[in-house]
N, CA and C of each residue as an Amber inpcrd file, in Angstrom:
protein
   666
  73.2550000 112.7780000  62.0550000  74.5160000 112.4920000  61.3830000
  75.4840000 113.6520000  61.5780000  76.7520000 113.3180000  61.6930000
  77.7680000 114.3420000  61.9510000  78.4020000 114.7930000  60.6340000
  78.5000000 116.1050000  60.4520000  79.0450000 116.6890000  59.2320000
  80.1850000 117.6360000  59.5850000  81.2520000 117.5850000  58.8040000
  82.3620000 118.5180000  58.9710000  82.2280000 119.6380000  57.9490000
  82.2940000 120.8780000  58.4160000  82.3210000 122.0510000  57.5480000
  83.6770000 122.7160000  57.7180000  84.4490000 122.8070000  56.6350000
  85.7570000 123.4620000  56.6570000  85.6990000 124.6560000  55.7070000
  85.6590000 125.8590000  56.2730000  85.4970000 127.0900000  55.4940000
  86.1660000 128.2290000  56.2480000  87.0720000 128.9410000  55.5740000
  87.8340000 129.9770000  56.2770000  87.0900000 131.3080000  56.3810000
  86.0610000 131.5120000  55.5700000  85.2680000 132.7390000  55.6660000
  84.3430000 132.6210000  56.8780000  84.5470000 133.4630000  57.9190000
  83.7640000 133.2940000  59.1520000  82.2710000 133.4930000  58.9530000
  81.8970000 134.4280000  58.0830000  80.4780000 134.6680000  57.8510000
  79.8040000 133.4750000  57.1980000  80.4100000 132.9420000  56.1510000
  79.8420000 131.7860000  55.4570000  79.8690000 130.5550000  56.3530000
  80.9680000 130.4030000  57.1030000  81.0680000 129.2510000  58.0070000
  79.9400000 129.2790000  59.0440000  79.6380000 130.4640000  59.5680000
  78.5830000 130.5870000  60.5680000  77.2170000 130.2730000  59.9610000
  76.9740000 130.7540000  58.7370000  75.6990000 130.4800000  58.0650000
  75.5240000 128.9840000  57.8340000  76.5800000 128.3230000  57.3660000
  76.5010000 126.8900000  57.1070000  76.3020000 126.1030000  58.3990000
  77.0380000 126.4800000  59.4330000  76.9300000 125.7640000  60.6970000
  75.5260000 125.9000000  61.2770000  75.0110000 127.1190000  61.3370000
  73.6860000 127.3310000  61.9100000  72.6050000 126.6660000  61.0610000
  72.7310000 126.8080000  59.7430000  71.7170000 126.2320000  58.8610000
  71.6560000 124.7180000  58.9390000  72.8090000 124.0740000  58.9790000
  72.8380000 122.6090000  59.0560000  72.3480000 122.1100000  60.4090000
  72.6820000 122.8510000  61.4680000  72.1780000 122.4650000  62.7920000
  70.6500000 122.5500000  62.8280000  70.0920000 123.5750000  62.1940000
  68.6310000 123.7190000  62.1500000  67.9780000 122.5690000  61.3870000
  68.7360000 121.9280000  60.5020000  68.2210000 120.7800000  59.7550000
  68.4050000 119.4680000  60.5110000  68.9660000 119.5490000  61.7230000
  69.0900000 118.3610000  62.5560000  70.4270000 117.6540000  62.4960000
  71.4070000 118.2480000  61.8170000  72.7210000 117.6360000  61.7400000
  73.5970000 118.0760000  62.9130000  74.5180000 117.2000000  63.2990000
  75.5750000 117.5760000  64.2300000  76.7200000 118.1180000  63.3920000
  77.2230000 119.3150000  63.7110000  78.1910000 119.9890000  62.8460000
  79.4680000 120.3430000  63.6040000  80.6040000 119.9950000  63.0150000
  81.8970000 120.5030000  63.4390000  82.3320000 121.5030000  62.3870000
  82.6260000 122.7360000  62.7870000  83.0240000 123.7790000  61.8420000
  84.4350000 124.2360000  62.1550000  85.3040000 124.2100000  61.1420000
  86.7090000 124.6060000  61.3270000  87.0850000 125.6390000  60.2750000
  88.1860000 126.3650000  60.5510000  88.5400000 127.5130000  59.7170000
  89.7700000 127.3040000  58.8500000  90.4530000 126.1910000  58.9710000
  91.6530000 125.9820000  58.1430000  91.8530000 124.5070000  57.8190000
  92.7200000 124.2630000  56.8480000  92.9400000 122.9060000  56.3690000
  93.5660000 121.9810000  57.3850000  94.4320000 122.5080000  58.2170000
  95.0730000 121.6630000  59.2250000  94.0410000 121.1490000  60.2310000
  93.1450000 122.0450000  60.6640000  92.0970000 121.6270000  61.5880000
  91.1620000 120.6160000  60.9300000  90.8700000 120.8220000  59.6520000
  90.0210000 119.8760000  58.9260000  90.6710000 118.5030000  58.8840000
  91.9450000 118.4770000  58.6120000  92.6680000 117.2000000  58.5540000
  92.6510000 116.4960000  59.9110000  92.8470000 117.2600000  60.9810000
  92.8380000 116.6770000  62.3290000  91.4630000 116.1040000  62.6760000
  90.4090000 116.8200000  62.3040000  89.0610000 116.3280000  62.5830000
  88.7630000 115.0640000  61.7820000  89.2290000 115.0090000  60.5520000
  88.9900000 113.8240000  59.7310000  89.7450000 112.6090000  60.2560000
  90.8230000 112.8490000  60.9690000  91.5420000 111.7500000  61.6020000
  90.8350000 111.2800000  62.8830000  90.1440000 112.2000000  63.5400000
  89.5630000 111.8940000  64.8480000  88.1390000 111.3700000  64.7750000
  87.3740000 111.7880000  63.7410000  85.9490000 111.4600000  63.7090000
  85.5620000 110.7700000  62.4070000  84.4580000 110.0460000  62.4970000
  83.8520000 109.3960000  61.3390000  82.6720000 110.2500000  60.9100000
  82.7870000 110.9290000  59.7580000  81.7510000 111.8660000  59.3210000
  80.8320000 111.2440000  58.2810000  79.5640000 111.6490000  58.3390000
  78.6100000 111.2180000  57.3150000  78.8670000 111.9440000  56.0040000
  79.3640000 113.1940000  56.0910000  79.6820000 113.9810000  54.9000000
  80.6040000 115.1300000  55.2980000  81.2670000 115.7010000  54.2840000
  82.2110000 116.7960000  54.5140000  81.9260000 117.9120000  53.5070000
  81.8210000 119.1370000  54.0130000  81.7260000 120.3230000  53.1580000
  83.0740000 121.0160000  53.2610000  83.8050000 121.0730000  52.1370000
  85.2250000 121.4340000  52.1750000  85.5280000 122.5740000  51.2130000
  86.0280000 123.6810000  51.7590000  86.4260000 124.8180000  50.9280000
  87.7550000 124.5230000  50.2430000  87.9000000 124.9930000  49.0100000
  89.1340000 124.7420000  48.2580000  90.2980000 125.5330000  48.8510000
  90.0990000 126.8400000  49.0000000  91.1840000 127.7070000  49.4690000
  91.0560000 127.9640000  50.9550000  92.0010000 127.4180000  51.7310000
  92.0210000 127.6210000  53.1770000  93.4530000 127.8080000  53.6430000
  93.6460000 128.4760000  54.7960000  94.9960000 128.5760000  55.3750000
  95.5130000 127.2020000  55.7850000  96.7990000 127.0960000  55.9760000
  97.4900000 125.8960000  56.4380000  97.5690000 124.8190000  55.3550000
  96.4260000 124.3260000  54.8970000  96.3870000 123.3350000  53.8240000
  95.1570000 123.5890000  52.9650000  95.3180000 123.4110000  51.6580000
  94.1730000 123.6180000  50.7750000  93.1780000 122.4710000  50.9190000
  91.9590000 122.7270000  50.4900000  90.9490000 121.6870000  50.5350000
  91.3260000 120.4780000  49.7080000  91.9680000 120.7160000  48.5630000
  92.3940000 119.6030000  47.7100000  93.4390000 118.7550000  48.4180000
  94.3890000 119.3990000  49.0920000  95.4140000 118.6480000  49.8260000
  94.7920000 117.8310000  50.9630000  93.8400000 118.4450000  51.6680000
  93.1500000 117.7390000  52.7560000  92.4100000 116.5280000  52.1950000
  91.7580000 116.7220000  51.0670000  90.9770000 115.6470000  50.4670000
  91.8670000 114.5090000  49.9780000  92.9720000 114.8560000  49.3160000
  93.8910000 113.8230000  48.8330000  94.4360000 112.9860000  49.9860000
  94.8010000 113.6680000  51.0790000  95.3380000 112.9550000  52.2420000
  94.2720000 112.0510000  52.8650000  93.0320000 112.5630000  52.9510000
  91.9510000 111.7810000  53.5460000  91.6500000 110.5410000  52.7110000
  91.5590000 110.7060000  51.4100000  91.2690000 109.5590000  50.5450000
  92.3960000 108.5290000  50.6040000  93.6350000 108.9920000  50.7340000
  94.7600000 108.0510000  50.8100000  94.7150000 107.2260000  52.0900000
  94.0560000 107.7530000  53.1460000  93.9090000 107.0110000  54.4000000
  92.6570000 106.1390000  54.4060000  91.8950000 106.1780000  53.3250000
  90.7030000 105.3510000  53.2500000  89.4400000 106.0250000  53.7200000
  89.4690000 107.3310000  53.9590000  88.2500000 108.0590000  54.3400000
  87.3230000 108.0980000  53.1270000  86.1240000 107.5450000  53.2740000
  85.2120000 107.4530000  52.1340000  83.9590000 108.3070000  52.2850000
  83.9340000 109.2000000  53.2670000  82.7740000 110.0780000  53.4430000
  82.5900000 110.9280000  52.1870000  81.3520000 111.1400000  51.7430000
  81.1200000 111.9940000  50.5790000  81.5630000 113.4260000  50.8640000
  82.1850000 114.0590000  49.8650000  82.7430000 115.3980000  50.0320000
  82.1410000 116.3500000  49.0090000  81.5970000 117.4570000  49.5100000
  81.1020000 118.5380000  48.6750000  82.1380000 119.6560000  48.7130000
  82.7630000 119.9440000  47.5690000  83.8170000 120.9530000  47.5060000
  83.2230000 122.3240000  47.2030000  83.6160000 123.3320000  47.9990000
  83.1960000 124.7120000  47.7870000  84.3660000 125.5050000  47.2200000
  84.1000000 126.3230000  46.2040000  85.1860000 127.0970000  45.6280000
  84.6700000 128.2440000  44.7810000  85.5330000 129.2510000  44.6130000
  85.2390000 130.3460000  43.7000000  85.8000000 130.0420000  42.3220000
  86.5320000 128.9430000  42.1990000  87.1280000 128.5480000  40.9130000
  86.0380000 127.9810000  40.0120000  85.9300000 128.5650000  38.8010000
  84.8010000 128.1930000  37.9480000  85.2180000 127.5910000  36.6160000
  86.5130000 127.3670000  36.4150000  86.9470000 126.8080000  35.1430000
  86.7570000 125.3010000  35.1150000  86.6620000 124.7610000  33.9080000
  86.5050000 123.3130000  33.7690000  87.6980000 122.5810000  34.3580000
  88.9080000 123.1240000  34.1280000  90.1210000 122.4750000  34.6310000
  90.1070000 122.3890000  36.1520000  89.6230000 123.4440000  36.8100000
  89.5690000 123.4490000  38.2770000  88.5430000 122.4390000  38.7810000
  87.4010000 122.3700000  38.1100000  86.3900000 121.4050000  38.5340000
  86.9020000 119.9780000  38.3800000  87.5880000 119.7300000  37.2770000
  88.1540000 118.3970000  37.0520000  89.1900000 118.0720000  38.1220000
  90.0200000 119.0550000  38.4790000  91.0490000 118.8240000  39.4960000
  90.4270000 118.4590000  40.8340000  89.3500000 119.1610000  41.2030000
  88.6850000 118.8620000  42.4660000  88.0540000 117.4900000  42.4720000
  87.4000000 117.1400000  41.3740000  86.7650000 115.8280000  41.2890000
  87.8050000 114.7110000  41.2500000  88.8970000 114.9510000  40.5430000
  89.9640000 113.9400000  40.4770000  90.6250000 113.7310000  41.8340000
  90.6030000 114.7610000  42.6810000  91.1980000 114.6280000  44.0180000
  90.3340000 113.7770000  44.9340000  89.0930000 113.5340000  44.5200000
  88.2240000 112.6760000  45.3220000  86.9370000 113.3240000  45.7640000
  86.6550000 114.5560000  45.2970000  85.3940000 115.2020000  45.6510000
  84.2290000 114.4800000  44.9650000  83.0920000 114.4480000  45.6330000
  81.9070000 113.8040000  45.0670000  81.0050000 114.7980000  44.3500000
  81.0970000 116.0550000  44.7360000  80.3050000 117.0940000  44.0840000
  81.0350000 118.4170000  44.2650000  80.5650000 119.4390000  43.5490000
  81.3100000 120.6810000  43.4150000  80.3110000 121.8290000  43.3920000
  80.4900000 122.8380000  44.2340000  79.5720000 123.9650000  44.2930000
  80.3690000 125.2590000  44.2140000  80.0370000 126.0870000  43.2270000
  80.7720000 127.3310000  42.9890000  80.1370000 128.4760000  43.7590000
  80.9600000 129.2410000  44.4690000  80.4830000 130.4160000  45.1970000
  80.1940000 131.5420000  44.2070000  79.2010000 132.3980000  44.4930000
  78.2350000 132.3010000  45.5950000  77.1520000 131.2710000  45.2640000
  76.5370000 130.7130000  46.3060000  75.5000000 129.7230000  46.1090000
  74.4300000 129.9300000  47.1720000  73.2710000 129.3350000  46.9540000
  72.2010000 129.4200000  47.9520000  72.3390000 128.2580000  48.9260000
  71.9350000 128.4880000  50.1710000  72.0050000 127.4150000  51.1600000
  71.0870000 126.2640000  50.7670000  69.9460000 126.5770000  50.1450000
  69.0130000 125.5290000  49.7280000  69.6660000 124.5880000  48.7180000
  70.4690000 125.1500000  47.8150000  71.1450000 124.2930000  46.8380000
  72.1870000 123.4150000  47.5270000  72.9400000 124.0030000  48.4520000
  73.9220000 123.1950000  49.1880000  73.2220000 122.0670000  49.9310000
  72.1030000 122.3700000  50.5610000  71.3790000 121.3640000  51.3310000
  70.8830000 120.2440000  50.4140000  70.3890000 120.6050000  49.2330000
  69.9020000 119.6000000  48.2880000  71.0400000 118.7010000  47.8030000
  72.1770000 119.2990000  47.5220000  73.3300000 118.5040000  47.0700000
  73.8290000 117.5980000  48.1920000  73.8050000 118.1040000  49.4120000
  74.2440000 117.3090000  50.5540000  73.3010000 116.1290000  50.7760000
  72.0150000 116.3550000  50.6670000  71.0510000 115.2590000  50.8080000
  71.2810000 114.1960000  49.7400000  71.5780000 114.6460000  48.5220000
  71.8350000 113.6950000  47.4370000  73.0670000 112.8510000  47.7360000
  74.1140000 113.4750000  48.2780000  75.3290000 112.7330000  48.6180000
  75.0710000 111.7500000  49.7540000  74.2840000 112.1550000  50.7390000
  74.0290000 111.2990000  51.8880000  73.1870000 110.0850000  51.5250000
  72.3420000 110.2040000  50.5280000  71.5200000 109.0400000  50.1670000
  72.1840000 108.1950000  49.0840000  73.2890000 108.6720000  48.5200000
  73.9050000 107.9690000  47.3940000  74.3570000 106.5510000  47.7220000
  74.9950000 106.2770000  48.8750000  75.4380000 104.9010000  49.1390000
  74.3060000 103.8940000  49.1560000  73.1320000 104.2820000  49.6480000
  72.0190000 103.3470000  49.7200000  71.2020000 103.2980000  48.4430000
  71.4290000 104.2660000  47.5590000  70.5550000 104.3700000  46.3970000
  70.7200000 103.2140000  45.4270000  71.8930000 102.5740000  45.4190000
  72.1170000 101.4890000  44.4710000  71.3240000 100.2470000  44.8480000
  70.9380000 100.1050000  46.1060000  70.2410000  98.9000000  46.5250000
  68.8300000  99.1850000  47.0290000  68.6410000 100.2980000  47.7260000
  67.3230000 100.5890000  48.2500000  67.2230000 102.0780000  48.5330000
  66.0840000 102.7090000  48.1560000  65.9320000 104.1450000  48.3700000
  65.6790000 104.4980000  49.8240000  65.1930000 103.5210000  50.6210000
  64.9230000 103.7760000  52.0260000  65.7480000 102.8570000  52.8970000
  65.9040000 103.2370000  54.1570000  66.5690000 102.3910000  55.1420000
  65.4850000 101.6010000  55.8480000  65.6690000 100.2910000  55.9790000
  64.5960000  99.4790000  56.5410000  65.1460000  98.3520000  57.3930000
  64.3640000  97.9970000  58.4210000  64.6560000  96.8420000  59.2590000
  63.3280000  96.3770000  59.8440000  62.9330000  95.1420000  59.5450000
  61.6350000  94.6830000  59.9990000  60.5370000  95.5260000  59.3870000
  59.6670000  96.0610000  60.2180000  58.5470000  96.8780000  59.7310000
  58.8370000  98.3750000  59.8160000  60.0570000  98.7220000  60.2150000
  60.4320000 100.1340000  60.3590000  61.2050000 100.5890000  59.1170000
  60.8160000 101.7230000  58.5750000  61.4860000 102.2920000  57.4110000
  61.7390000 103.7790000  57.6330000  62.8590000 104.2480000  57.0710000
  63.1980000 105.6780000  57.1310000  63.6110000 106.1370000  55.7480000
  62.9500000 107.1800000  55.2730000  63.3580000 107.8330000  54.0300000
  64.3990000 108.8840000  54.4020000  65.6780000 108.6870000  54.0250000
  66.7240000 109.6240000  54.4520000  66.6100000 110.9980000  53.8120000
  65.8130000 111.1110000  52.7590000  65.6480000 112.4100000  52.0980000
  64.5480000 113.2240000  52.7730000  63.3550000 112.6160000  52.9140000
  62.2410000 113.3380000  53.5370000  62.3290000 113.3460000  55.0530000
  63.1910000 112.4590000  55.6230000  63.3660000 112.3240000  57.0680000
  62.0740000 111.8550000  57.7390000  61.3010000 111.0360000  57.0340000
  60.0520000 110.4920000  57.5700000  60.2890000 109.0590000  58.0180000
  59.9590000 108.7820000  59.2750000  60.0790000 107.4390000  59.8430000
  58.6920000 106.8060000  59.8840000  58.5950000 105.5600000  59.4090000
  57.3110000 104.8760000  59.4150000  57.4540000 103.4800000  60.0050000
  56.3350000 102.9920000  60.5320000  56.2510000 101.6090000  61.0270000
  55.0160000 100.9900000  60.3930000  55.2540000  99.9600000  59.5580000
  54.1620000  99.3410000  58.7900000  53.4030000 100.3890000  57.9730000
  54.1350000 101.3590000  57.4530000  53.5480000 102.3930000  56.6130000
  52.9510000 103.5660000  57.3540000  52.9070000 103.4900000  58.6810000
  52.3230000 104.5840000  59.4770000  53.4360000 105.4830000  60.0310000
  53.2930000 106.8030000  59.9210000  54.3300000 107.7200000  60.4250000
  54.5500000 107.5590000  61.9250000  55.7850000 107.6360000  62.3310000
  56.1560000 107.6060000  63.7480000  56.7480000 108.9710000  64.0960000
  56.1630000 109.6300000  65.0730000  56.6320000 110.9620000  65.4680000
  57.8080000 110.8140000  66.4280000  58.9650000 111.3430000  66.0260000
  60.1670000 111.2800000  66.8500000  60.8440000 112.6440000  66.8590000
  61.6990000 112.8700000  67.8560000  62.4780000 114.1010000  67.9070000
  63.6560000 113.9800000  66.9460000  64.3370000 115.1070000  66.7040000
  65.5020000 115.0990000  65.8120000  66.5900000 114.1790000  66.3450000
  66.7910000 114.1730000  67.6660000  67.8110000 113.3090000  68.2620000
  67.4330000 111.8460000  68.1100000  66.1700000 111.5260000  68.3720000
  65.7090000 110.1450000  68.2150000  65.8390000 109.6870000  66.7680000
  65.5080000 110.5730000  65.8340000  65.6080000 110.2300000  64.4210000
  67.0550000 109.9420000  64.0300000  67.9910000 110.7380000  64.5540000
  69.4000000 110.5260000  64.2480000  69.8790000 109.1720000  64.7650000
  69.4270000 108.7820000  65.9470000  69.8080000 107.4730000  66.4980000
  69.2200000 106.3510000  65.6530000  67.9480000 106.4690000  65.3010000
  67.2990000 105.4460000  64.4800000  68.0050000 105.3210000  63.1280000
  68.3410000 106.4450000  62.5180000  69.0180000 106.3990000  61.2210000
  70.3520000 105.6690000  61.3200000  71.1080000 105.9650000  62.3640000
  72.4010000 105.3110000  62.5520000  72.2250000 103.8080000  62.7440000
  71.2670000 103.4020000  63.5730000  71.0270000 101.9820000  63.8020000
  70.5620000 101.2860000  62.5250000  69.7170000 101.9530000  61.7400000
  69.2400000 101.3630000  60.4920000  70.3700000 101.2130000  59.4760000
  71.2370000 102.2280000  59.4030000  72.3430000 102.1580000  58.4450000
  73.3070000 101.0250000  58.7860000  73.4680000 100.7250000  60.0650000
  74.4230000  99.6860000  60.4770000  73.7570000  98.3190000  60.6990000
  72.4230000  98.2580000  60.6780000  71.7120000  96.9930000  60.9620000
  72.1440000  95.8970000  59.9860000  72.3020000  94.6540000  60.4760000
  72.0710000  94.1940000  61.8490000  73.3230000  94.2830000  62.7180000
  74.2700000  95.1120000  62.3170000  75.4940000  95.2580000  63.0950000
  75.2660000  96.0380000  64.3760000  76.2080000  95.9100000  65.2830000
  76.1520000  96.6120000  66.5700000  76.7880000  97.9860000  66.4220000
  76.1420000  98.9990000  66.9680000  76.6820000 100.3580000  66.9910000
  77.1030000 100.6720000  68.4210000  78.3880000 100.9330000  68.6190000
  78.8560000 101.1750000  69.9830000  78.4150000 102.5500000  70.4750000
  78.4180000 102.6990000  71.7690000  77.9030000 103.9240000  72.3940000
  78.6900000 105.1630000  71.9650000  79.9880000 105.0400000  71.8380000
  80.7890000 106.2080000  71.4580000  80.4330000 106.6770000  70.0440000
  80.2030000 105.7190000  69.1310000  79.8080000 106.0960000  67.7740000
  78.4750000 106.8230000  67.7820000  77.5360000 106.3410000  68.5790000
  76.2450000 107.0240000  68.6900000  76.4460000 108.4390000  69.2240000
  77.2560000 108.5720000  70.2470000  77.5010000 109.8940000  70.8410000
  78.1480000 110.8410000  69.8430000  79.1240000 110.3460000  69.0960000
  79.8380000 111.1900000  68.1360000  78.9270000 111.6360000  67.0030000
  78.0930000 110.7230000  66.5140000  77.2590000 111.0310000  65.3610000
  76.0160000 111.8440000  65.6940000  75.5880000 111.8100000  66.9580000
  74.3000000 112.4220000  67.3000000  74.4210000 113.6830000  68.1590000
  75.4550000 113.7710000  69.0000000  75.5930000 114.9060000  69.9120000
  76.7900000 115.7800000  69.5510000  76.6220000 117.0950000  69.7430000
  77.7300000 118.0250000  69.4930000  78.9070000 117.7260000  70.4100000
  78.6260000 117.5040000  71.6730000  79.6670000 117.1560000  72.6420000
  79.4560000 115.7080000  73.0590000  80.2080000 114.8140000  72.4330000
  79.9690000 113.3900000  72.6790000  80.2290000 112.9810000  74.1210000
  81.0850000 113.7420000  74.8330000  81.4070000 113.3970000  76.2190000
  80.1650000 113.4780000  77.1030000  79.2730000 114.4160000  76.7910000
  78.0550000 114.5600000  77.5900000  77.1730000 113.3200000  77.4830000
  77.1650000 112.7020000  76.3000000  76.3160000 111.5260000  76.0990000
  76.9780000 110.2530000  76.6070000  78.2840000 110.1130000  76.3710000
  78.9900000 108.8950000  76.7780000  79.0360000 108.7720000  78.2940000
  79.2480000 109.8790000  78.9920000  79.4300000 109.8400000  80.4360000
  78.1610000 109.9180000  81.2410000  77.0040000 109.6620000  80.6300000
  75.7390000 109.7350000  81.3540000  74.7940000 108.6730000  80.7970000
  73.5450000 108.7250000  81.2560000  72.5540000 107.7690000  80.7430000
  71.7180000 108.3770000  79.6250000  72.2250000 109.4510000  79.0260000
  71.4750000 110.1670000  77.9850000  71.1030000 109.2440000  76.8280000
  72.0630000 108.4710000  76.3460000  71.7910000 107.5750000  75.2230000
  70.7200000 106.5650000  75.6020000  70.8530000 105.9800000  76.8120000
  69.8890000 104.9760000  77.2590000  68.4750000 105.5510000  77.3330000
  68.3650000 106.7880000  77.7890000  67.0510000 107.4220000  77.8990000
  66.4130000 107.5860000  76.5210000  67.2090000 108.0480000  75.5600000
  66.6760000 108.2480000  74.2150000  66.3120000 106.9180000  73.5540000
  67.1380000 105.8970000  73.7480000  66.8260000 104.5780000  73.1810000
  65.5500000 104.0270000  73.8040000  65.3790000 104.2290000  75.1060000
  64.1550000 103.7660000  75.7730000  62.9160000 104.4510000  75.1750000
  63.0280000 105.7350000  74.8610000  61.8940000 106.4470000  74.2600000
  61.5990000 105.9170000  72.8610000  62.6560000 105.6130000  72.1020000
  62.4630000 105.0550000  70.7570000  61.7830000 103.6950000  70.8500000
  62.2480000 102.8680000  71.7820000  61.6410000 101.5430000  71.9750000
  60.1430000 101.6680000  72.2760000  59.8040000 102.6440000  73.1160000
  58.4000000 102.8360000  73.4680000  57.5710000 103.2130000  72.2400000
  58.1440000 104.0310000  71.3760000  57.4210000 104.4630000  70.1780000
  57.3140000 103.3500000  69.1450000  58.2280000 102.3700000  69.1950000
  58.1960000 101.2520000  68.2560000  57.6130000  99.9940000  68.8850000
  57.0640000 100.1100000  70.0930000  56.4900000  98.9490000  70.7850000
  55.3960000  98.3110000  69.9380000  55.4540000  96.9880000  69.8480000
  54.4600000  96.2690000  69.0630000  54.7900000  96.1760000  67.5900000
  55.9130000  96.7590000  67.1760000  56.3060000  96.7100000  65.7640000
  57.0690000  95.4210000  65.4780000  57.4380000  95.2330000  64.2260000
  58.2220000  94.0680000  63.8450000  59.7030000  94.3110000  63.9230000
  60.1060000  95.2970000  64.7160000  61.5140000  95.6650000  64.8430000
  61.8540000  95.8610000  66.3070000  63.0210000  95.4100000  66.6990000
  63.4480000  95.5830000  68.0850000  64.8380000  96.2320000  68.1150000
  65.1530000  96.8290000  69.2570000  66.4890000  97.3680000  69.5020000
  67.0980000  96.5790000  70.6430000  68.1520000  95.8400000  70.3480000
  68.8300000  95.0180000  71.3500000  69.9220000  95.8200000  72.0530000
  70.0470000  95.6170000  73.3470000  71.1660000  96.1800000  74.1100000
  72.2810000  95.1460000  74.1470000  73.4600000  95.5240000  73.6900000
  74.6360000  94.6690000  73.7620000  75.4700000  95.1990000  74.9200000
  75.3850000  94.5330000  76.0420000  75.9770000  95.0480000  77.2720000
  77.4710000  95.3340000  77.1180000  77.8430000  96.5140000  77.5840000
  79.2330000  96.9240000  77.5260000  79.6750000  97.4120000  76.1630000
  78.7720000  97.3770000  75.1790000  79.1430000  97.7970000  73.8190000
  78.2100000  98.8820000  73.3110000  76.9540000  98.5070000  73.0420000
  76.0430000  99.4980000  72.4770000  74.7100000  98.8720000  72.1340000
  74.2020000  99.1660000  70.9110000  72.8790000  98.7150000  70.5100000
  72.9000000  98.2140000  69.0730000  71.8820000  97.4110000  68.7440000
  71.6820000  97.0070000  67.3630000  70.1920000  96.9050000  67.1010000
  69.8130000  97.1520000  65.8560000  68.4290000  97.0490000  65.4460000
  68.2700000  95.7750000  64.6200000  67.1980000  95.0290000  64.8810000
  66.9760000  93.7660000  64.1890000  65.4920000  93.5010000  64.0780000
  65.0770000  92.6830000  63.0870000  63.6640000  92.3170000  62.9760000
  63.2530000  91.4590000  64.1720000  61.9760000  91.5160000  64.5210000
  61.4410000  90.6650000  65.6020000  61.4160000  89.2030000  65.1450000
């Protein structure tokens, strides 16, 4: 899943970017509000980590503009502001959660996981299609209850297909959500190779991955 990190402190931005990448996320990291706004216009993010105070535009201004355009990605607001009034202002602007600096990376990661599973939590705690299930919190993929060993890239593709099932996911969306440089994936057979490996690992299961020629892929029960 692709995550936007907007933080003007270079040290903290680097820690967040490296830490999230180590957890298997694709990360875009920017240093000011204007860049954050441009990225939110260009990409579809699974979640956003947004600093309150940034050059060019504040995090609150970026968030208000994004929500007015219909951007519904969950947003974790970072700030040194600790008053109740400030927290209320951030939440009223459209933030889903609020983290006061300084904080531990483990806490940020836990809050981010909670935000990422929130849309599915009202109906089902796991993502499922046919006999394949994925727990988005533990990142464990199973087929008929048995663990399936996959790489981080394969897991990201499976998660995207499960979240959109039975809808079709186009190749560009897969590239944007799974690879740092989507051009590398779109302009080659990289996606096809990874999908072929996933199919091999799910062979004989009650779930299939269909190729929609000229568009992309979809996951459906057998």
